[in-house]
Amino acid sequence: MAITFMTKEGYKKKMEEIAYLESVKRPEISRAIAEARDKGDLSENAEYDAAKEAQGMLEMQIAKLKDLVANARIIDESKLNTDEVQIMNKVKIKNLTNGMTVEYTIVADSEANMKEKKIASSTPVAQGLLGHKLGEVVEIKVPSGVMKFEIVEISF
């Protein structure tokens, strides 16, 4: 399993999710299995089969999350700066083709969320920006071709 970088907040959210799945969802599924089992013949009991399948999926999800946090490295936010684009920076970029300006925060893959304008550090745009300085023009290869962006602002 690869190392995943996370903020303290992101790590805490994953730990809370694991706790919820183990303390709330797991007992719910166990009850559903017990109720289905009480209804008799298991060979033709669709409820029982569905509950057992849900249990398998839940256990897989819990194992995946535990793997993720076991291999997590917490990002020391006190060491972050704005000299060049790095993970956890908010970056304002100007598309030199159409003049549009957008702002993204570059985050660990596990914390990416487009609604919040948080892009994963593994995305082509983030990869193209990382390590570059304010005022630089970067060319980023995206599915539709190569785009030029100017780094307008780097902040937290």
Coordinates of N, CA, C and O in Angstrom, one line a residue:
M1 N 0.8 -1.2 0.0 CA 0.0 0.0 0.0 C 0.9 1.2 0.0 O 1.8 1.3 0.7
A2 N 0.5 2.2 -0.8 CA 1.3 3.4 -0.9 C 1.1 4.3 0.3 O 0.0 4.3 0.9
I3 N 2.1 5.2 0.5 CA 2.0 6.2 1.6 C 1.0 7.2 1.1 O 1.0 7.7 0.0
T4 N 0.1 7.6 2.0 CA -0.9 8.7 1.7 C -0.6 9.9 2.7 O -0.5 9.7 3.9
F5 N -0.5 11.0 2.1 CA -0.3 12.2 2.9 C -1.7 12.8 3.3 O -2.6 12.8 2.5
M6 N -1.8 13.2 4.6 CA -3.1 13.7 5.1 C -2.9 14.8 6.0 O -1.8 14.9 6.7
T7 N -3.8 15.7 6.1 CA -3.8 16.7 7.2 C -4.3 16.1 8.5 O -4.9 15.0 8.4
K8 N -4.0 16.7 9.6 CA -4.5 16.2 10.9 C -6.1 16.1 10.8 O -6.6 15.1 11.3
E9 N -6.7 17.1 10.2 CA -8.2 17.1 10.0 C -8.6 15.9 9.2 O -9.6 15.2 9.5
G10 N -8.0 15.6 8.1 CA -8.3 14.5 7.2 C -8.2 13.2 7.9 O -9.0 12.3 7.8
Y11 N -7.1 13.0 8.7 CA -6.8 11.8 9.4 C -7.9 11.6 10.4 O -8.4 10.5 10.6
K12 N -8.3 12.7 11.2 CA -9.3 12.6 12.2 C -10.6 12.1 11.6 O -11.3 11.3 12.1
K13 N -11.0 12.7 10.4 CA -12.2 12.3 9.7 C -12.2 10.8 9.4 O -13.3 10.2 9.5
K14 N -11.1 10.3 8.9 CA -11.0 8.9 8.5 C -11.2 8.0 9.7 O -11.9 7.0 9.7
M15 N -10.6 8.4 10.9 CA -10.7 7.7 12.1 C -12.1 7.7 12.6 O -12.6 6.6 13.1
E16 N -12.8 8.8 12.5 CA -14.2 8.9 12.9 C -15.1 8.0 12.0 O -16.0 7.4 12.5
E17 N -14.8 8.0 10.7 CA -15.5 7.1 9.8 C -15.4 5.6 10.2 O -16.3 4.9 10.2
I18 N -14.1 5.2 10.5 CA -13.9 3.8 10.9 C -14.7 3.5 12.2 O -15.4 2.5 12.3
A19 N -14.6 4.4 13.2 CA -15.4 4.2 14.4 C -16.9 4.1 14.2 O -17.5 3.2 14.8
Y20 N -17.4 4.9 13.3 CA -18.8 4.9 13.0 C -19.2 3.5 12.3 O -20.2 2.9 12.7
L21 N -18.4 3.1 11.3 CA -18.7 1.9 10.7 C -18.6 0.7 11.6 O -19.4 -0.2 11.6
E22 N -17.6 0.7 12.5 CA -17.5 -0.4 13.5 C -18.5 -0.4 14.6 O -19.0 -1.5 15.0
S23 N -18.9 0.8 15.1 CA -19.8 0.8 16.2 C -21.2 1.0 15.9 O -22.1 0.6 16.7
V24 N -21.6 1.5 14.7 CA -23.0 1.6 14.3 C -23.4 0.7 13.2 O -24.3 -0.1 13.3
K25 N -22.7 0.7 12.0 CA -23.1 0.0 10.9 C -22.9 -1.5 11.1 O -23.7 -2.3 10.7
R26 N -21.7 -1.9 11.7 CA -21.5 -3.4 11.9 C -22.6 -4.0 12.8 O -23.2 -5.0 12.4
P27 N -23.0 -3.4 13.9 CA -24.1 -4.0 14.7 C -25.4 -4.0 13.9 O -26.2 -5.0 14.1
E28 N -25.7 -3.0 13.1 CA -26.9 -2.9 12.3 C -27.0 -4.1 11.4 O -28.0 -4.8 11.3
I29 N -25.9 -4.4 10.7 CA -25.8 -5.5 9.8 C -26.0 -6.9 10.5 O -26.6 -7.8 10.1
S30 N -25.3 -7.0 11.7 CA -25.4 -8.2 12.5 C -26.8 -8.5 12.9 O -27.3 -9.6 12.8
R31 N -27.6 -7.4 13.3 CA -29.0 -7.5 13.6 C -29.8 -8.0 12.4 O -30.7 -8.9 12.5
A32 N -29.5 -7.4 11.2 CA -30.2 -7.8 10.0 C -30.0 -9.3 9.7 O -31.0 -10.0 9.3
I33 N -28.8 -9.7 9.9 CA -28.5 -11.2 9.6 C -29.2 -12.0 10.6 O -29.8 -13.1 10.2
A34 N -29.2 -11.6 11.9 CA -29.9 -12.4 12.9 C -31.4 -12.5 12.6 O -32.0 -13.6 12.7
E35 N -32.0 -11.4 12.3 CA -33.4 -11.3 11.9 C -33.8 -12.2 10.8 O -34.7 -13.0 10.8
A36 N -32.9 -12.2 9.7 CA -33.2 -13.0 8.5 C -33.0 -14.5 8.9 O -33.8 -15.3 8.4
R37 N -32.0 -14.8 9.7 CA -31.8 -16.2 10.1 C -33.0 -16.7 10.9 O -33.3 -17.9 10.8
D38 N -33.6 -15.9 11.7 CA -34.7 -16.3 12.5 C -36.0 -16.6 11.7 O -36.9 -17.2 12.1
K39 N -36.0 -16.2 10.4 CA -37.1 -16.4 9.5 C -37.1 -17.8 8.9 O -37.9 -18.1 8.1
G40 N -36.1 -18.6 9.3 CA -36.1 -20.0 8.8 C -35.1 -20.3 7.7 O -34.0 -19.9 7.8
D41 N -35.6 -21.1 6.8 CA -34.8 -21.7 5.7 C -33.8 -20.7 5.0 O -34.3 -19.8 4.3
L42 N -32.5 -20.9 5.2 CA -31.6 -19.9 4.7 C -31.3 -20.2 3.2 O -30.8 -19.3 2.5
S43 N -31.6 -21.3 2.7 CA -31.3 -21.6 1.3 C -32.1 -20.7 0.3 O -31.7 -20.5 -0.8
E44 N -33.3 -20.3 0.7 CA -34.1 -19.5 -0.2 C -34.5 -18.1 0.5 O -35.5 -17.6 0.3
N45 N -33.5 -17.6 1.3 CA -33.8 -16.4 2.1 C -33.0 -15.3 1.5 O -31.8 -15.1 1.8
A46 N -33.6 -14.5 0.7 CA -33.0 -13.4 0.0 C -32.5 -12.3 1.0 O -31.4 -11.7 0.8
E47 N -33.3 -12.1 2.0 CA -32.9 -11.1 3.1 C -31.5 -11.5 3.7 O -30.7 -10.6 3.9
Y48 N -31.4 -12.8 4.0 CA -30.2 -13.3 4.6 C -29.0 -13.1 3.7 O -27.9 -12.6 4.0
D49 N -29.2 -13.4 2.4 CA -28.1 -13.3 1.4 C -27.7 -11.8 1.2 O -26.5 -11.5 1.2
A50 N -28.7 -10.9 1.2 CA -28.4 -9.5 1.1 C -27.7 -9.0 2.3 O -26.7 -8.2 2.1
A51 N -28.1 -9.4 3.5 CA -27.4 -8.9 4.7 C -26.0 -9.5 4.8 O -25.1 -8.7 5.2
K52 N -25.8 -10.7 4.4 CA -24.4 -11.3 4.4 C -23.5 -10.5 3.4 O -22.3 -10.3 3.6
E53 N -24.1 -10.2 2.2 CA -23.3 -9.5 1.2 C -23.0 -8.1 1.7 O -21.9 -7.6 1.5
A54 N -24.0 -7.4 2.4 CA -23.7 -6.1 2.9 C -22.6 -6.2 4.0 O -21.8 -5.3 4.1
Q55 N -22.6 -7.2 4.8 CA -21.6 -7.4 5.8 C -20.2 -7.6 5.1 O -19.2 -6.9 5.6
G56 N -20.1 -8.3 4.1 CA -18.8 -8.5 3.4 C -18.3 -7.1 2.8 O -17.1 -6.8 2.9
M57 N -19.2 -6.3 2.2 CA -18.9 -5.0 1.7 C -18.4 -4.1 2.8 O -17.4 -3.4 2.6
L58 N -19.1 -4.1 3.9 CA -18.7 -3.2 5.1 C -17.3 -3.6 5.6 O -16.5 -2.7 5.8
E59 N -17.1 -4.9 5.7 CA -15.8 -5.3 6.3 C -14.7 -4.9 5.3 O -13.6 -4.6 5.7
M60 N -15.0 -5.0 4.0 CA -14.0 -4.6 3.0 C -13.7 -3.1 3.1 O -12.5 -2.7 3.1
Q61 N -14.8 -2.3 3.3 CA -14.6 -0.8 3.4 C -13.8 -0.5 4.7 O -12.9 0.4 4.7
I62 N -14.1 -1.2 5.8 CA -13.4 -0.9 7.1 C -11.9 -1.3 6.9 O -11.0 -0.5 7.3
A63 N -11.6 -2.4 6.2 CA -10.2 -2.9 6.0 C -9.5 -1.8 5.2 O -8.3 -1.5 5.4
K64 N -10.1 -1.3 4.1 CA -9.5 -0.4 3.2 C -9.2 0.9 4.0 O -8.1 1.5 3.8
L65 N -10.1 1.4 4.8 CA -9.9 2.6 5.6 C -8.8 2.4 6.6 O -7.9 3.3 6.8
K66 N -8.7 1.3 7.2 CA -7.7 1.0 8.2 C -6.3 0.9 7.5 O -5.3 1.4 8.1
D67 N -6.3 0.4 6.3 CA -5.0 0.4 5.5 C -4.6 1.8 5.2 O -3.4 2.1 5.3
L68 N -5.5 2.6 4.8 CA -5.3 4.0 4.4 C -4.6 4.7 5.6 O -3.6 5.4 5.5
V69 N -5.3 4.6 6.8 CA -4.7 5.4 8.0 C -3.4 4.8 8.5 O -2.6 5.5 9.0
A70 N -3.3 3.5 8.3 CA -2.0 2.8 8.8 C -0.8 3.3 8.0 O 0.3 3.3 8.5
N71 N -1.1 3.7 6.7 CA 0.0 4.1 5.8 C 0.0 5.6 5.6 O 0.6 6.2 4.7
A72 N -0.7 6.3 6.5 CA -0.9 7.8 6.4 C 0.3 8.5 7.0 O 0.9 8.0 8.0
R73 N 0.7 9.6 6.4 CA 1.8 10.5 7.0 C 1.1 11.8 7.1 O 0.5 12.4 6.2
I74 N 1.1 12.3 8.4 CA 0.4 13.6 8.7 C 1.3 14.7 8.2 O 2.5 14.7 8.4
I75 N 0.7 15.6 7.5 CA 1.5 16.8 6.9 C 1.7 17.8 8.1 O 0.7 18.2 8.7
D76 N 2.9 18.2 8.3 CA 3.2 19.2 9.3 C 3.0 20.6 8.7 O 3.8 21.1 8.0
E77 N 1.8 21.1 9.0 CA 1.4 22.4 8.4 C 2.3 23.6 8.8 O 2.3 24.6 8.1
S78 N 3.0 23.4 9.9 CA 3.9 24.5 10.3 C 5.1 24.7 9.4 O 5.8 25.7 9.3
K79 N 5.4 23.6 8.6 CA 6.5 23.6 7.7 C 6.1 24.1 6.3 O 7.0 24.2 5.4
L80 N 4.9 24.4 6.1 CA 4.4 24.8 4.8 C 4.8 26.3 4.6 O 4.8 27.1 5.5
N81 N 5.1 26.6 3.3 CA 5.3 28.0 3.0 C 4.7 28.3 1.6 O 4.2 27.4 1.0
T82 N 4.9 29.5 1.2 CA 4.3 29.9 -0.1 C 5.4 30.4 -1.1 O 5.1 31.1 -2.1
D83 N 6.6 29.9 -0.9 CA 7.7 30.2 -1.8 C 7.4 29.6 -3.2 O 7.7 30.1 -4.2
E84 N 6.9 28.4 -3.1 CA 6.6 27.6 -4.3 C 5.4 26.8 -4.0 O 5.1 26.5 -2.9
V85 N 4.7 26.3 -5.1 CA 3.5 25.6 -4.9 C 3.8 24.2 -4.3 O 4.7 23.5 -4.8
Q86 N 3.1 23.9 -3.2 CA 3.3 22.6 -2.6 C 2.0 22.1 -2.0 O 1.0 22.9 -2.0
I87 N 1.9 20.9 -1.6 CA 0.7 20.3 -1.1 C 0.2 21.2 0.0 O 1.0 21.7 0.8
M88 N -1.1 21.3 0.1 CA -1.8 22.1 1.1 C -1.8 23.6 0.8 O -2.4 24.4 1.5
N89 N -1.2 24.0 -0.3 CA -1.3 25.4 -0.7 C -2.6 25.7 -1.5 O -3.1 24.8 -2.2
K90 N -3.1 26.9 -1.3 CA -4.2 27.4 -2.2 C -3.5 28.1 -3.3 O -2.6 29.0 -3.1
V91 N -3.8 27.8 -4.5 CA -3.1 28.3 -5.7 C -4.2 29.0 -6.6 O -5.1 28.3 -7.0
K92 N -4.0 30.2 -6.9 CA -4.8 30.9 -7.9 C -4.1 30.9 -9.2 O -2.9 31.4 -9.3
I93 N -4.7 30.4 -10.3 CA -4.1 30.3 -11.6 C -4.9 30.9 -12.6 O -6.2 30.9 -12.5
K94 N -4.3 31.5 -13.6 CA -5.0 32.2 -14.7 C -4.7 31.4 -16.0 O -3.6 31.1 -16.3
N95 N -5.8 31.0 -16.6 CA -5.8 30.3 -17.9 C -5.4 31.3 -18.9 O -6.2 32.2 -19.2
L96 N -4.2 31.2 -19.6 CA -3.8 32.2 -20.5 C -4.5 32.1 -21.9 O -4.4 33.0 -22.7
T97 N -5.2 31.0 -22.1 CA -6.0 30.9 -23.3 C -7.3 31.7 -23.3 O -7.6 32.4 -24.2
N98 N -8.0 31.6 -22.2 CA -9.3 32.2 -22.1 C -9.4 33.3 -21.0 O -10.4 34.0 -20.9
G99 N -8.3 33.5 -20.3 CA -8.2 34.6 -19.3 C -8.9 34.3 -18.0 O -9.0 35.1 -17.1
M100 N -9.5 33.1 -17.9 CA -10.3 32.8 -16.6 C -9.3 32.5 -15.5 O -8.3 31.9 -15.7
T101 N -9.7 32.9 -14.3 CA -8.9 32.6 -13.1 C -9.7 31.6 -12.2 O -10.9 31.8 -12.0
V102 N -9.0 30.6 -11.7 CA -9.5 29.6 -10.8 C -8.6 29.5 -9.6 O -7.4 29.7 -9.7
E103 N -9.2 29.0 -8.5 CA -8.4 28.8 -7.3 C -8.6 27.4 -6.8 O -9.7 27.0 -6.7
Y104 N -7.5 26.7 -6.5 CA -7.6 25.3 -6.0 C -6.7 25.2 -4.8 O -5.7 25.9 -4.7
T105 N -7.1 24.3 -3.9 CA -6.2 23.9 -2.8 C -5.7 22.5 -3.2 O -6.5 21.6 -3.5
I106 N -4.4 22.3 -3.2 CA -3.8 21.0 -3.5 C -3.7 20.2 -2.2 O -3.1 20.6 -1.3
V107 N -4.4 19.1 -2.3 CA -4.5 18.2 -1.1 C -4.1 16.8 -1.4 O -3.9 16.4 -2.5
A108 N -4.0 16.0 -0.3 CA -3.7 14.6 -0.4 C -4.9 14.0 -1.2 O -6.0 14.4 -1.2
D109 N -4.6 12.9 -2.0 CA -5.6 12.2 -2.8 C -6.8 11.9 -2.0 O -8.0 12.0 -2.5
S110 N -6.6 11.4 -0.7 CA -7.8 11.0 0.1 C -8.7 12.1 0.5 O -9.8 11.9 1.0
E111 N -8.2 13.4 0.4 CA -9.0 14.5 0.8 C -9.6 15.4 -0.3 O -10.2 16.4 -0.1
A112 N -9.4 14.9 -1.6 CA -9.8 15.7 -2.7 C -11.3 15.8 -2.7 O -12.0 14.9 -2.4
N113 N -11.8 17.0 -3.1 CA -13.2 17.2 -3.2 C -13.5 18.4 -4.1 O -13.2 19.6 -3.8
M114 N -13.9 18.2 -5.3 CA -14.1 19.2 -6.3 C -15.1 20.3 -5.9 O -14.9 21.5 -6.2
K115 N -16.1 19.9 -5.1 CA -17.1 21.0 -4.7 C -16.4 22.0 -3.8 O -16.8 23.2 -3.8
E116 N -15.4 21.6 -3.0 CA -14.7 22.5 -2.2 C -13.4 23.0 -2.9 O -12.6 23.7 -2.2
K117 N -13.3 22.8 -4.2 CA -12.1 23.2 -5.0 C -10.8 22.6 -4.4 O -9.8 23.3 -4.4
K118 N -10.9 21.4 -3.9 CA -9.7 20.7 -3.4 C -9.3 19.7 -4.4 O -10.1 18.7 -4.6
I119 N -8.1 19.8 -5.0 CA -7.7 18.9 -6.0 C -6.6 18.0 -5.5 O -5.7 18.4 -4.7
A120 N -6.6 16.7 -5.9 CA -5.6 15.7 -5.5 C -4.3 16.1 -6.0 O -4.1 16.5 -7.2
S121 N -3.3 15.9 -5.2 CA -1.9 16.2 -5.6 C -1.4 15.3 -6.8 O -0.5 15.6 -7.5
S122 N -2.2 14.2 -7.1 CA -1.8 13.3 -8.2 C -2.4 13.7 -9.5 O -2.1 13.2 -10.5
T123 N -3.3 14.7 -9.5 CA -3.9 15.1 -10.8 C -3.0 15.9 -11.7 O -2.0 16.4 -11.2
P124 N -3.2 15.8 -13.0 CA -2.3 16.5 -13.9 C -2.1 18.0 -13.6 O -1.0 18.5 -13.6
V125 N -3.2 18.7 -13.2 CA -3.1 20.1 -12.9 C -2.2 20.3 -11.7 O -1.2 21.2 -11.7
A126 N -2.4 19.6 -10.6 CA -1.6 19.7 -9.4 C -0.2 19.4 -9.7 O 0.8 20.1 -9.3
Q127 N 0.1 18.3 -10.4 CA 1.4 17.9 -10.7 C 2.1 18.9 -11.5 O 3.3 19.2 -11.3
G128 N 1.4 19.6 -12.4 CA 2.0 20.7 -13.3 C 2.3 21.9 -12.5 O 3.2 22.7 -12.9
L129 N 1.7 22.1 -11.3 CA 1.9 23.3 -10.5 C 2.9 23.1 -9.4 O 3.6 24.1 -9.1
L130 N 3.0 21.9 -8.9 CA 3.9 21.7 -7.7 C 5.3 22.1 -8.0 O 5.9 21.7 -9.1
G131 N 5.9 22.8 -7.1 CA 7.3 23.2 -7.3 C 7.5 24.5 -8.0 O 8.7 25.0 -8.1
H132 N 6.5 25.1 -8.6 CA 6.6 26.3 -9.4 C 6.3 27.5 -8.5 O 5.7 27.4 -7.5
K133 N 6.9 28.7 -8.9 CA 6.8 29.9 -8.1 C 5.8 30.9 -8.6 O 5.3 30.8 -9.8
L134 N 5.5 31.8 -7.8 CA 4.5 32.9 -8.2 C 5.0 33.6 -9.4 O 6.2 33.9 -9.6
G135 N 4.1 33.9 -10.4 CA 4.4 34.6 -11.6 C 4.8 33.6 -12.7 O 4.9 34.1 -13.9
E136 N 5.2 32.4 -12.4 CA 5.6 31.5 -13.4 C 4.5 31.1 -14.3 O 3.3 31.0 -13.9
V137 N 4.8 30.8 -15.6 CA 3.8 30.2 -16.5 C 4.1 28.8 -16.7 O 5.3 28.4 -17.0
V138 N 3.1 27.9 -16.4 CA 3.4 26.5 -16.6 C 2.5 25.9 -17.7 O 1.4 26.4 -17.9
E139 N 3.0 24.9 -18.4 CA 2.3 24.2 -19.4 C 1.9 22.9 -18.8 O 2.7 22.2 -18.3
I140 N 0.6 22.6 -18.8 CA 0.1 21.4 -18.2 C -0.7 20.6 -19.3 O -1.6 21.1 -19.9
K141 N -0.3 19.3 -19.4 CA -0.9 18.4 -20.3 C -2.2 17.9 -19.7 O -2.1 17.3 -18.6
V142 N -3.3 18.2 -20.3 CA -4.6 17.7 -19.9 C -5.2 16.9 -21.0 O -4.7 16.9 -22.1
P143 N -6.3 16.1 -20.7 CA -6.8 15.3 -21.7 C -7.1 16.0 -23.1 O -7.0 15.4 -24.1
S144 N -7.5 17.3 -23.0 CA -7.8 18.0 -24.2 C -6.6 18.7 -24.9 O -6.7 19.4 -25.9
G145 N -5.4 18.4 -24.4 CA -4.2 19.0 -25.0 C -3.3 19.6 -23.9 O -3.3 19.2 -22.8
V146 N -2.6 20.7 -24.3 CA -1.7 21.4 -23.4 C -2.3 22.8 -23.1 O -2.6 23.5 -24.0
M147 N -2.3 23.1 -21.8 CA -2.9 24.4 -21.4 C -1.8 25.2 -20.7 O -1.0 24.6 -20.0
K148 N -1.8 26.5 -20.9 CA -0.9 27.4 -20.2 C -1.6 28.1 -19.1 O -2.6 28.7 -19.3
F149 N -1.0 28.1 -17.9 CA -1.5 28.8 -16.7 C -0.4 29.6 -16.1 O 0.7 29.2 -16.0
E150 N -0.8 30.8 -15.6 CA 0.1 31.7 -14.9 C -0.3 31.5 -13.4 O -1.4 31.6 -13.0
I151 N 0.7 31.3 -12.6 CA 0.5 31.2 -11.1 C 0.3 32.7 -10.6 O 1.3 33.4 -10.6
V152 N -0.9 33.0 -10.2 CA -1.2 34.4 -9.8 C -1.0 34.6 -8.3 O -0.6 35.7 -7.8
E153 N -1.3 33.6 -7.5 CA -1.2 33.7 -6.0 C -1.0 32.3 -5.4 O -1.5 31.3 -5.9
I154 N -0.2 32.3 -4.4 CA 0.1 31.1 -3.6 C -0.2 31.5 -2.1 O 0.4 32.4 -1.6
S155 N -1.1 30.8 -1.5 CA -1.5 31.1 -0.1 C -1.8 29.8 0.7 O -1.7 28.7 0.1
F156 N -2.3 29.9 1.9 CA -2.7 28.8 2.7 C -4.2 28.7 2.7 O -4.9 29.7 2.9

